[in-house]
XYZ file of C-alpha atoms in Angstrom:
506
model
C -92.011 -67.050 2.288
C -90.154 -69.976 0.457
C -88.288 -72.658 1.660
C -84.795 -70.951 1.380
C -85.837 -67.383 2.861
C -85.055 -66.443 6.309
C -85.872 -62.790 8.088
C -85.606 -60.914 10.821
C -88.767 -62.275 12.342
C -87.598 -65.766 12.033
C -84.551 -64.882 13.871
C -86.498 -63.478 16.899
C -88.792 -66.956 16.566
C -85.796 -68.971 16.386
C -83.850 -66.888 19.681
C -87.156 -67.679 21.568
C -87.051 -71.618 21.188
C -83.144 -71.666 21.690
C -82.490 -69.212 23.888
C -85.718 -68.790 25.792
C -85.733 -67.611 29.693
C -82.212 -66.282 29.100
C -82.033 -62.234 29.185
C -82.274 -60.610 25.702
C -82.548 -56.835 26.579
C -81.955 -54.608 29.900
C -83.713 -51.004 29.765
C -81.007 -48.720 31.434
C -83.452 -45.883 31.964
C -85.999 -47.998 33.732
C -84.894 -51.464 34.871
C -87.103 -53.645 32.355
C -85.333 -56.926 31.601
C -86.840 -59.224 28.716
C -85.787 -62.925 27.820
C -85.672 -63.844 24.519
C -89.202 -65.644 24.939
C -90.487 -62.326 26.685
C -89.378 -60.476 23.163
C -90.905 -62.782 21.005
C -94.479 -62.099 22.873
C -94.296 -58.445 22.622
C -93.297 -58.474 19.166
C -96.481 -60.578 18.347
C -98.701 -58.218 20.394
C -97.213 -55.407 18.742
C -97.632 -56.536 15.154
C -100.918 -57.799 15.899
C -101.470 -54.207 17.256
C -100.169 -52.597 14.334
C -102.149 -54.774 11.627
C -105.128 -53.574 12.895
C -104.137 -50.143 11.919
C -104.824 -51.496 8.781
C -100.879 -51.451 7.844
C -99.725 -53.714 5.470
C -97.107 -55.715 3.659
C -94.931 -52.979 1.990
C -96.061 -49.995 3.731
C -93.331 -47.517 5.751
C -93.873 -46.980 9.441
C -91.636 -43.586 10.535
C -89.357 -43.588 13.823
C -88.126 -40.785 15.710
C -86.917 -41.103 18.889
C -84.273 -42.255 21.417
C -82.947 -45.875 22.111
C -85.492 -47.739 23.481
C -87.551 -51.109 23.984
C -90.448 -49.831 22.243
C -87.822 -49.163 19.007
C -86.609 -52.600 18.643
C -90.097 -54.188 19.360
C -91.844 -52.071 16.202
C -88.263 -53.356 13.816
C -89.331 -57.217 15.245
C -93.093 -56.243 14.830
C -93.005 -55.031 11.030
C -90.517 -58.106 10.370
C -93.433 -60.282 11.392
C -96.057 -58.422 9.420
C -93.175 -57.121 6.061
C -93.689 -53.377 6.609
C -90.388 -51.092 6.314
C -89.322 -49.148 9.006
C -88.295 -45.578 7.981
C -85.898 -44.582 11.344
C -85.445 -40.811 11.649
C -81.676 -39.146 12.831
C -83.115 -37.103 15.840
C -80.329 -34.989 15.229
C -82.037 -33.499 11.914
C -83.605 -29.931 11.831
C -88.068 -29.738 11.430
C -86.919 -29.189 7.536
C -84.601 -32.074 6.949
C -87.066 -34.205 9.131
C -90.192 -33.451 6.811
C -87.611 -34.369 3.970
C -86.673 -37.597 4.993
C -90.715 -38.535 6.044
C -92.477 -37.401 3.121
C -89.677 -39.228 0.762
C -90.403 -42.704 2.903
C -93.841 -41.807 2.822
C -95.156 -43.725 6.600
C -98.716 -43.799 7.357
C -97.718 -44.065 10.610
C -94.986 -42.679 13.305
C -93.938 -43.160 16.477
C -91.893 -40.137 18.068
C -90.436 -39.557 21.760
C -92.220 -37.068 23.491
C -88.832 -34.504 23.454
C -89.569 -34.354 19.616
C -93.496 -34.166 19.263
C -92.892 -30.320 19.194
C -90.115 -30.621 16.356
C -92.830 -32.870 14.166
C -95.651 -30.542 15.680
C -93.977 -27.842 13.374
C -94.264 -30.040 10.496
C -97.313 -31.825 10.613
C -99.551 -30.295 8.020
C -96.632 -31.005 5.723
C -96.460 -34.726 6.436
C -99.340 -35.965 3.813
C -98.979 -39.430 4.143
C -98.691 -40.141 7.409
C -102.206 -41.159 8.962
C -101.542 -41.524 12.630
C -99.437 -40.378 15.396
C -98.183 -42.515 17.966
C -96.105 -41.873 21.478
C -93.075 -44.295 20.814
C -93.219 -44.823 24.870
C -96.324 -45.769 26.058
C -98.246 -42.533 27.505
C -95.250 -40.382 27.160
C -96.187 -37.383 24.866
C -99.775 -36.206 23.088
C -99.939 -38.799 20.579
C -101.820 -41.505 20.422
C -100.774 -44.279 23.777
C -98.565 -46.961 22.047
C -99.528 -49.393 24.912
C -102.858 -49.579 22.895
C -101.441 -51.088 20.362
C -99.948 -53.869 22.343
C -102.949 -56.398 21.806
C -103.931 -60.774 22.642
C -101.078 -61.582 19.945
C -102.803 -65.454 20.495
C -103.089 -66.707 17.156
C -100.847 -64.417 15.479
C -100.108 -65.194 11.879
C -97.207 -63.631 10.230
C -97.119 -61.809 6.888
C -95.632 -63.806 3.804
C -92.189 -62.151 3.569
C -88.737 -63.219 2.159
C -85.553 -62.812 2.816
C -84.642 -59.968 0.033
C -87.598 -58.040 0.709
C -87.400 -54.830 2.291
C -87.058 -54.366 5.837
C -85.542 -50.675 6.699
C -84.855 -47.267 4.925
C -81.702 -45.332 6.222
C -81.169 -41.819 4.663
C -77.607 -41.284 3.764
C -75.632 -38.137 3.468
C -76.897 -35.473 0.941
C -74.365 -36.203 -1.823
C -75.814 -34.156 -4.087
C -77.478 -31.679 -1.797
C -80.285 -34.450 -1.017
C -80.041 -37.261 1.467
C -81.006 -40.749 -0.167
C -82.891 -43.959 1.341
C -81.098 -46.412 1.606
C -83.439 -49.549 1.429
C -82.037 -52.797 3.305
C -83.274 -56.107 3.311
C -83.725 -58.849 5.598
C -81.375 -60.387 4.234
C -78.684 -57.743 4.498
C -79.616 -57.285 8.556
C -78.741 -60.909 8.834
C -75.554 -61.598 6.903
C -74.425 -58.746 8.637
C -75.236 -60.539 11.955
C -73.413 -63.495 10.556
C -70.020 -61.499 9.705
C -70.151 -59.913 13.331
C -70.979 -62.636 15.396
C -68.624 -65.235 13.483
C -65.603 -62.943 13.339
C -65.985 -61.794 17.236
C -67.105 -64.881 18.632
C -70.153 -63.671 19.916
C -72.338 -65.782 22.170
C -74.809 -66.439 24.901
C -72.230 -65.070 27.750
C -71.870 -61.846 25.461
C -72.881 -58.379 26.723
C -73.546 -56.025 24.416
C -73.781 -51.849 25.546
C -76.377 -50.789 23.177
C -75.469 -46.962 22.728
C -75.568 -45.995 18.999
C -78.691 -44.998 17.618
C -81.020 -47.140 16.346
C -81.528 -44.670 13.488
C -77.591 -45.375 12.954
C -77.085 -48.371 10.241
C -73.949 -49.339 13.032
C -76.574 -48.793 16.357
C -79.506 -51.091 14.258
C -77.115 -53.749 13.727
C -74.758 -54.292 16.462
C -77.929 -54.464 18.309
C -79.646 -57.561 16.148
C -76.139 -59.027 15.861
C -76.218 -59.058 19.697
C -79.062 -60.449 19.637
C -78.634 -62.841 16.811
C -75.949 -64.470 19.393
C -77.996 -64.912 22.410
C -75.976 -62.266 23.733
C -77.941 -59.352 26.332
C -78.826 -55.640 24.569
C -77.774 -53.202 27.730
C -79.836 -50.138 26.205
C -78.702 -46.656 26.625
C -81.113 -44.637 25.226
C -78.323 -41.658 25.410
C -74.678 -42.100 25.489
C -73.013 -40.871 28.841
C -69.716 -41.913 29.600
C -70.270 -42.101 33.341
C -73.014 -44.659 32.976
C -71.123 -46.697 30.353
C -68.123 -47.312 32.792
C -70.509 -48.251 35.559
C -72.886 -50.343 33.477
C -69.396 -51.970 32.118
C -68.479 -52.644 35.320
C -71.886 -54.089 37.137
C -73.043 -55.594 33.653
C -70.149 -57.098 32.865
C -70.401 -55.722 28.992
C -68.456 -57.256 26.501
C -68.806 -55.746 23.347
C -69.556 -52.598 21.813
C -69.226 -50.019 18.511
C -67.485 -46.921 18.814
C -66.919 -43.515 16.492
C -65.036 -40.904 18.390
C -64.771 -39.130 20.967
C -66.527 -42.436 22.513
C -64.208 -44.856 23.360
C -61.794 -41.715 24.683
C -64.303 -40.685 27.130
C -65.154 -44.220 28.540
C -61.386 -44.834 29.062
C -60.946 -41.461 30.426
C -64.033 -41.448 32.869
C -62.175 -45.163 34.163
C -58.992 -43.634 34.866
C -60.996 -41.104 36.996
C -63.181 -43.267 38.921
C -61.056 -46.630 38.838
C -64.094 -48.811 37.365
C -62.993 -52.052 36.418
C -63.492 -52.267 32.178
C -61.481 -55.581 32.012
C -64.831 -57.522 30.729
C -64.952 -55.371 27.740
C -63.107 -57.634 25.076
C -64.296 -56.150 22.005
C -64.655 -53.258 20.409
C -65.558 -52.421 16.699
C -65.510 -49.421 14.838
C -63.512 -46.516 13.586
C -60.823 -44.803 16.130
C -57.384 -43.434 16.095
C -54.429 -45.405 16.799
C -53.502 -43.786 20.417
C -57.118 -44.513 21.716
C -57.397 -47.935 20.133
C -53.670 -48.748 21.957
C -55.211 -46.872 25.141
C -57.774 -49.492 24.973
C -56.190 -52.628 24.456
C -53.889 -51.986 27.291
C -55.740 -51.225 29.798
C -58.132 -53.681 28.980
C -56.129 -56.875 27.116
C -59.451 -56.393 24.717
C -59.195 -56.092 20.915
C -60.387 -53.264 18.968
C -61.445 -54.326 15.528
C -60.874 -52.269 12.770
C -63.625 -51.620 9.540
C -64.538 -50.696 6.434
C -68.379 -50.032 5.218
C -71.370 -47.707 5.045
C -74.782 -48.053 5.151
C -75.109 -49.192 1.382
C -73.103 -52.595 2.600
C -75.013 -53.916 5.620
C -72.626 -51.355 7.773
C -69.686 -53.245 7.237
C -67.680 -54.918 4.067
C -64.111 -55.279 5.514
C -63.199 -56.372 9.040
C -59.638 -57.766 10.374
C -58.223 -56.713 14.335
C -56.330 -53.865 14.365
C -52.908 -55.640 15.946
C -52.842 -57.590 12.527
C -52.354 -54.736 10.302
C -52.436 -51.261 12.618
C -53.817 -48.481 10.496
C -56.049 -50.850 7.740
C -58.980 -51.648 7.511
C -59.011 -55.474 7.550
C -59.783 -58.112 5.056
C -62.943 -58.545 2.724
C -65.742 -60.530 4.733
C -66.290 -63.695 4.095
C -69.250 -63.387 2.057
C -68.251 -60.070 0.375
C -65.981 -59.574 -2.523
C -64.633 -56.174 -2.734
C -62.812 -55.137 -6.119
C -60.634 -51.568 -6.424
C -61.638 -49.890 -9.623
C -60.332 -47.153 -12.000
C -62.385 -44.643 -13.583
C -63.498 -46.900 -16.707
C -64.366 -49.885 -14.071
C -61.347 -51.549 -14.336
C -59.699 -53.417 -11.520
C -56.304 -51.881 -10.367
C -53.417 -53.879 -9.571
C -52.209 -54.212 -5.799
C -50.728 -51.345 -4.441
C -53.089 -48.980 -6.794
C -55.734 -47.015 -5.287
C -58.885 -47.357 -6.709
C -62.857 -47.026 -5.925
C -64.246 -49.519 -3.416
C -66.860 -51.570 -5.464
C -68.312 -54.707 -3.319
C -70.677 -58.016 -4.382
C -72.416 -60.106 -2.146
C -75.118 -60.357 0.035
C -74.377 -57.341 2.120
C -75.452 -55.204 -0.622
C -78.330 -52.748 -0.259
C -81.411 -53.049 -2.428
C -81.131 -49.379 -3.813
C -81.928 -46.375 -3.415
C -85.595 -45.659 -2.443
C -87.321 -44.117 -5.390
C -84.141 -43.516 -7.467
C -83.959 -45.555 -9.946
C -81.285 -43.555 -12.449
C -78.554 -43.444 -9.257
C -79.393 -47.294 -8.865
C -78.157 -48.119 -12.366
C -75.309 -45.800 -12.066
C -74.139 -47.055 -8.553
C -74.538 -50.736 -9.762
C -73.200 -50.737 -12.913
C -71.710 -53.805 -13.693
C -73.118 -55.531 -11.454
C -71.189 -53.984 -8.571
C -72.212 -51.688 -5.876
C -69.970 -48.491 -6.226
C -68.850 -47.055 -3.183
C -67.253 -43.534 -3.960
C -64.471 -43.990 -2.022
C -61.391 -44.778 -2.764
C -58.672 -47.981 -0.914
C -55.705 -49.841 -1.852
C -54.822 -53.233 -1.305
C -51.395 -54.443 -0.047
C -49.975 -57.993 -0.527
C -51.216 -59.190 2.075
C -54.934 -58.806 1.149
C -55.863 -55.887 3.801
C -57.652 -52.821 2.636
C -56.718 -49.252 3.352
C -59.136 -46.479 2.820
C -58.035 -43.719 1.127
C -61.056 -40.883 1.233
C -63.385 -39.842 -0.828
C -63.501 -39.775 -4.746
C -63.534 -36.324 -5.532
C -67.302 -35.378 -7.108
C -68.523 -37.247 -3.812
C -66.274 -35.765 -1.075
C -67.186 -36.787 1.913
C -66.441 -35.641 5.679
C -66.917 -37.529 8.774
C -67.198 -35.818 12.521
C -67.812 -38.264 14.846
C -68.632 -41.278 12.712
C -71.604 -39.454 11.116
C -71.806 -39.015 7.453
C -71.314 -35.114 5.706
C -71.662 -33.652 2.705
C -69.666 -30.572 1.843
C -72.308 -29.416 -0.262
C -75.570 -29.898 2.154
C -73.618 -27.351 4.110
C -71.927 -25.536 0.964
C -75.588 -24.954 0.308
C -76.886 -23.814 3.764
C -73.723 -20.756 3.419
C -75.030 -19.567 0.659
C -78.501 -18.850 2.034
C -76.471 -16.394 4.501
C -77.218 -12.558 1.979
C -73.799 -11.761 2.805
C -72.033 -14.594 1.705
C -70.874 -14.892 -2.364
C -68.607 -18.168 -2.160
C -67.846 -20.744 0.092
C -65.735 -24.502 -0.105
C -66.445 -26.532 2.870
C -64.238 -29.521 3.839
C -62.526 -32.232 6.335
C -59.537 -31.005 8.744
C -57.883 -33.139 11.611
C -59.953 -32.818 14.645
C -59.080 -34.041 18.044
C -62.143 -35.092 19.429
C -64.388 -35.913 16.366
C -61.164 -37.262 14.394
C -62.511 -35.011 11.326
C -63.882 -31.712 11.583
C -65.705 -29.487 9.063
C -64.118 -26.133 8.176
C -65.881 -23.358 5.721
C -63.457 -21.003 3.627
C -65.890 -18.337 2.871
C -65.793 -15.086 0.310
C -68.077 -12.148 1.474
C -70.176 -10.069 -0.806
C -68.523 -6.857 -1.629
C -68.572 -4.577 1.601
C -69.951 -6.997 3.888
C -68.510 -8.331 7.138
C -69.458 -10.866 9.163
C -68.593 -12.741 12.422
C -67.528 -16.670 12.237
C -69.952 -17.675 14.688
C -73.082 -15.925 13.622
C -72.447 -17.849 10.200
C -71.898 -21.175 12.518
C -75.270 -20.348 14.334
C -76.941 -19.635 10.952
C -76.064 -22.990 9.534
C -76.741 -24.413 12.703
C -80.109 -23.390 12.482
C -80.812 -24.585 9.026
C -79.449 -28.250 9.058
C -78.581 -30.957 11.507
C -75.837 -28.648 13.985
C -73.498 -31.908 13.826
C -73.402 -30.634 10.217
C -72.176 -27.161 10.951
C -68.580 -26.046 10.467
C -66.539 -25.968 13.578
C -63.850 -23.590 11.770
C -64.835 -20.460 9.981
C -62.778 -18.536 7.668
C -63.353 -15.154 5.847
C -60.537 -14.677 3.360
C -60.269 -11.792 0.268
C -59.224 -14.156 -2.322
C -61.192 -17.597 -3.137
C -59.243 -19.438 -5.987
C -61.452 -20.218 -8.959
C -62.315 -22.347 -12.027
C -62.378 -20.931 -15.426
C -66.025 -21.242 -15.332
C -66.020 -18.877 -11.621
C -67.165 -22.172 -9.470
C -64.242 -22.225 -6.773
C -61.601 -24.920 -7.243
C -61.744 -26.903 -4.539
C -58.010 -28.240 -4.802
C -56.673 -25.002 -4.807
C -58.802 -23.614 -1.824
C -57.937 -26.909 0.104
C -54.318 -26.692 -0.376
C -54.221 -22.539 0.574
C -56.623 -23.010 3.013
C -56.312 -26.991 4.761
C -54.982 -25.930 8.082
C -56.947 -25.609 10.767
C-alpha cells in the first residue's frame, strides 16, 4: 500500500470518519439498518473472521446467493484483507456453476440456503474449495457465517493497492466459454467517481439496491451509493410492488434499470397511486416510450449508457433529453476511440469498434493470457461492438461485431453460440443459428432457426425445455423455429446473414 493507492477498504474507512452515525444500508427483508460506522465494524470482524481461515492476500472467496448484508460485508471484508471475490449468477445451471468455481478456483464459499442443493450436486467436483459457509448466518447446512464474525479490536489490514485485484465477473460465453473478468480496486472506484460526479449523488441520496450483486451494474451502483454517503435500500429480489412502496416510504432517489424494470415500477404506480416523485434518477438501458413514461410522471431524468463489465460497467454516460436515442459522451476519465478492422480510427459519422483507455479498464481476463493480448492490442481495450460518433461528440451503439454477436434479454449478456451449442446436444437436431429479435418486455429476445435430422420432428417447446435444462433458462430461446431449408456456407456451416435476413421476424 503506497502513498498514491486507494481501495475499496479505504473507502469504507474513510465513509466511517465522514459519514459516521448516518444510515449506510437498510435490509428490506428484515429491518436491519447500519450507519456507515456500524459497516466499518462488521467489515473488520468479518475479515478478521475470515483471516483466520487461513485466507490470504490473492486468494478467491466464491459467492452465490441473493442480495444481502452478509454480500457486501465479505466484498468490504476481502478489500481489507486483498482476497478476490469470485460472485456467482444464481441464475446459472449446477454445470455452468461448477464452471465458473473451479475456473476462479475459491477455497472458500458462501451460498444462500435456496442454492446449497444446486452446489450439493456439484460438490465433489469443486477441488479447490476448502470450506462451505451459509452466506446468512444459520440459514442452510453449511458452516454458521455468524462464526466468523470475530473481536475485529486490533485489526490490521492486508498491504493492498489500488490496481490489485478485487473481483472476478464471468462474462458471456463468446466462444462457447464464459471468461473472468478480473477488476481492480481501482476500477470499483473510478467508477464510483463517474456515477456520483455526473448524478450528483450525496448524503440525502437513496439508493434501491435491486440488481444483483453478482451483476457488474448491481456491485457498483451499490459502492457508488455508498461512495456518496448515500443509503443502500437492499432488495434481495426485485418485486415491483415493494419497489413502489419502498420508493414511496424511503424516499429513494436513484436506481439502475434493464427492462422490463422500470415498466413494471411505473405500471404497479399507476395501479396503486404511490407517490414516485422522489425518484430523480435513473441509469441504465431502456426504450424510449418507458424512459419518456418516466420522466413525466416523475420530472426525474433517465440517464442513458454505454459499457460492459470489461469497463468498470460504464464508459459513456450523457441524459437521455440531450441526445434521445445515444448513448452519451465519453466519461471524463475514459477515452473511447472507434476503430476499423486494421485498428484504425474512423472518421465521425463512421461506425467502428468501441476501443476505450483509462482507468476504467479491467485487468484481463482471469487465466487467459492469449485473449488479453488480443483484446488489448495497442494498448486499447477492444470492445467487440461496434458505435458511431456524431458531431456533437455523443456515441451511438451500433451492435455487435459480427464473430462476437451478442444478444441481450433483459440487460443480461448472451451468446448465440453457448446456446447454438446447447441445440445441438438435442439427437434430433442437425443445424441451428440462434439470434436477437425485438422483444417487448426484455427489449431483445433470443430466437433459434433450427434444421431437423432427416425424419425427425420435434415440438418448439420441448427444445425450449431442453435448453432450459442445460444452461442458465434466461439463456433459452423464447422463439422456436423448425424450417426445411437452412442457408449455408460453402464450407456447410450455416450463414448466419442469410438465415437472419429469411428468418429475422419474430
Amino acid at each position: 500500500m503506497g502513498l498514491r493507492d486507494f481501495t475499496v477498504y479505504d473507502m469504507i474507512q474513510r465513509n466511517a470518519a465522514s459519514f459516521g452515525t448516518l444510515p449506510a444500508w437498510f435490509e428490506v427483508d428484515d429491518g436491519r439498518t447500519l450507519s456507515f460506522a456500524d459497516v466499518k465494524n462488521e467489515v473488520d470482524r468479518l475479515a478478521a473472521g475470515l483471516r483466520s481461515l487461513g485466507l490470504c492476500k490473492g486468494d478467491r472467496i466464491g459467492v452465490l446467493g441473493k442480495n444481502s448484508l452478509e454480500y457486501f460485508l465479505l466484498y468490504g471484508a476481502a478489500a481489507g484483507l486483498g482476497l478476490v471475490v469470485l460472485p456467482i449468477n444464481w441464475r446459472l445451471s449446477a454445470e455452468e456453476a461448477r464452471f465458473n468455481l473451479n475456473d476462479g478456483t475459491p477455497r472458500a464459499l458462501f451460498v444462500d440456503r435456496e442454492f446449497q442443493p444446486l452446489i450439493d450436486g456439484v460438490r465433489e467436483g469443486l477441488p479447490s474449495i476448502e470450506r462451505f459457509f451459509n452466506l446468512k448466518d444459520r440459514e442452510g447446512g453449511y458452516e454458521d457465517f455468524n462464526a466468523l464474525l470475530t473481536e475485529a479490536d486490533g485489526f490490521e489490514r492486508e498491504d493492498v493497492a489500488t490496481d490489485d485485484g478485487f473481483v472476478i465477473i464471468h462474462t458471456a460465453a463468446v466462444a462457447g466459454r464464459p471468461r473472468g473478468a478480473l477488476l481492480s480496486h481501482g476500477n470499483v472506484l473510478w467508477a464510483n467517481m463517474h456515477f456520483d460526479s455526473f448524478c450528483g449523488l450525496g448524503t440525502d441520496d437513496v439508493h434501491m439496491n435491486l440488481l444483483p450483486l453478482f451483476h457488474v451494474g448491481g456491485l457498483f451502483m451499490a459502492t457508488s451509493s455508498f461512495h456518496a454517503g448515500a443509503m443502500n435500500v437492499n432488495m434481495s429480489k426485485f418485486d415491483a410492488a415493494q419497489a413502489v412502496k419502498l420508493i414511496e416510504e424511503k424516499r429513494i432517489s436513484f436506481m439502475f434499470d434493464f427492462p422490463p424494470i422500470l415498466g413494471s415500477i411505473l405500471d404497479e404506480q399507476e395501479k396503486t397511486g404511490r407517490d414516485i416523485s422522489s425518484l430523480r434518477a435513473v441509469v441504465g438501458l431502456e426504450g424510449p416510450p418507458t424512459i419518456e413514461r418516466y420522466q413525466d410522471r416523475t420530472n426525474g431524468t433517465f440517464y442513458i449508457m454505454y459499457g460492459q463489465t470489461e469497463t468498470s460497467c460504464i464508459a459513456t454516460l450523457g441524459r437521455y433529453n440531450d441526445r434521445p436515442g445515444s448513448a452519451g459522451r465519453m466519461l471524463s476519465m475514459a477515452e473511447v476511440v472507434l476503430v476499423d478492422d486494421h485498428d484504425r480510427p474512423v472518421d465521425t459519422g463512421g461506425i467502428g469498434e468501441i476501443t476505450v483507455r483509462g482507468p476504467m479498464v479491467f485487468n484481463g481476463y482471469w487465466g487467459l493470457p492469449e485473449d488479453n493480448e488480443r483484446t488489448f492490442r495497442n494498448d486499447r481495450h477492444h470492445t467487440g461492438d461496434l458505435g458511431r460518433f456524431d458531431e456533437q461528440g455523443f456515441m451511438w451503439y451500433e451492435g455487435r461485431k459480427a464473430e462476437k454477436e451478442l444478444i441481450k434479454p433483459g440487460g443480461e449478456n448472451v451468446y448465440p453460440a453457448e446456446v447454438e451449442n446447447a441445440i445441438l446436444q438435442h439427437p434430433s437436431v442437425s443445424k441451428t443459428v440462434v439470434f436477437g429479435v425485438p422483444d417487448p418486455k426484455w427489449k431483445e429476445g433470443i430466437k433459434a432457426v433450427c434444421l431437423l435430422k432427416e425424419g425427425e420432428t420435434l415440438e418448439p417447446q420441448a427444445l425450449i425445455d431442453f435448453v432450459g435444462a442445460r444452461i442458465a433458462r434466461y439463456k433459452k430461446p423464447q422463439i422456436v423455429e423448425f424450417v426445411a431449408d437452412l442457408p449455408l456456407k460453402p464450407d456447410g456451416t450455416p450463414d448466419r446473414e442469410a438465415v437472419k435476413a429469411r428468418y429475422g421476424a419474430s
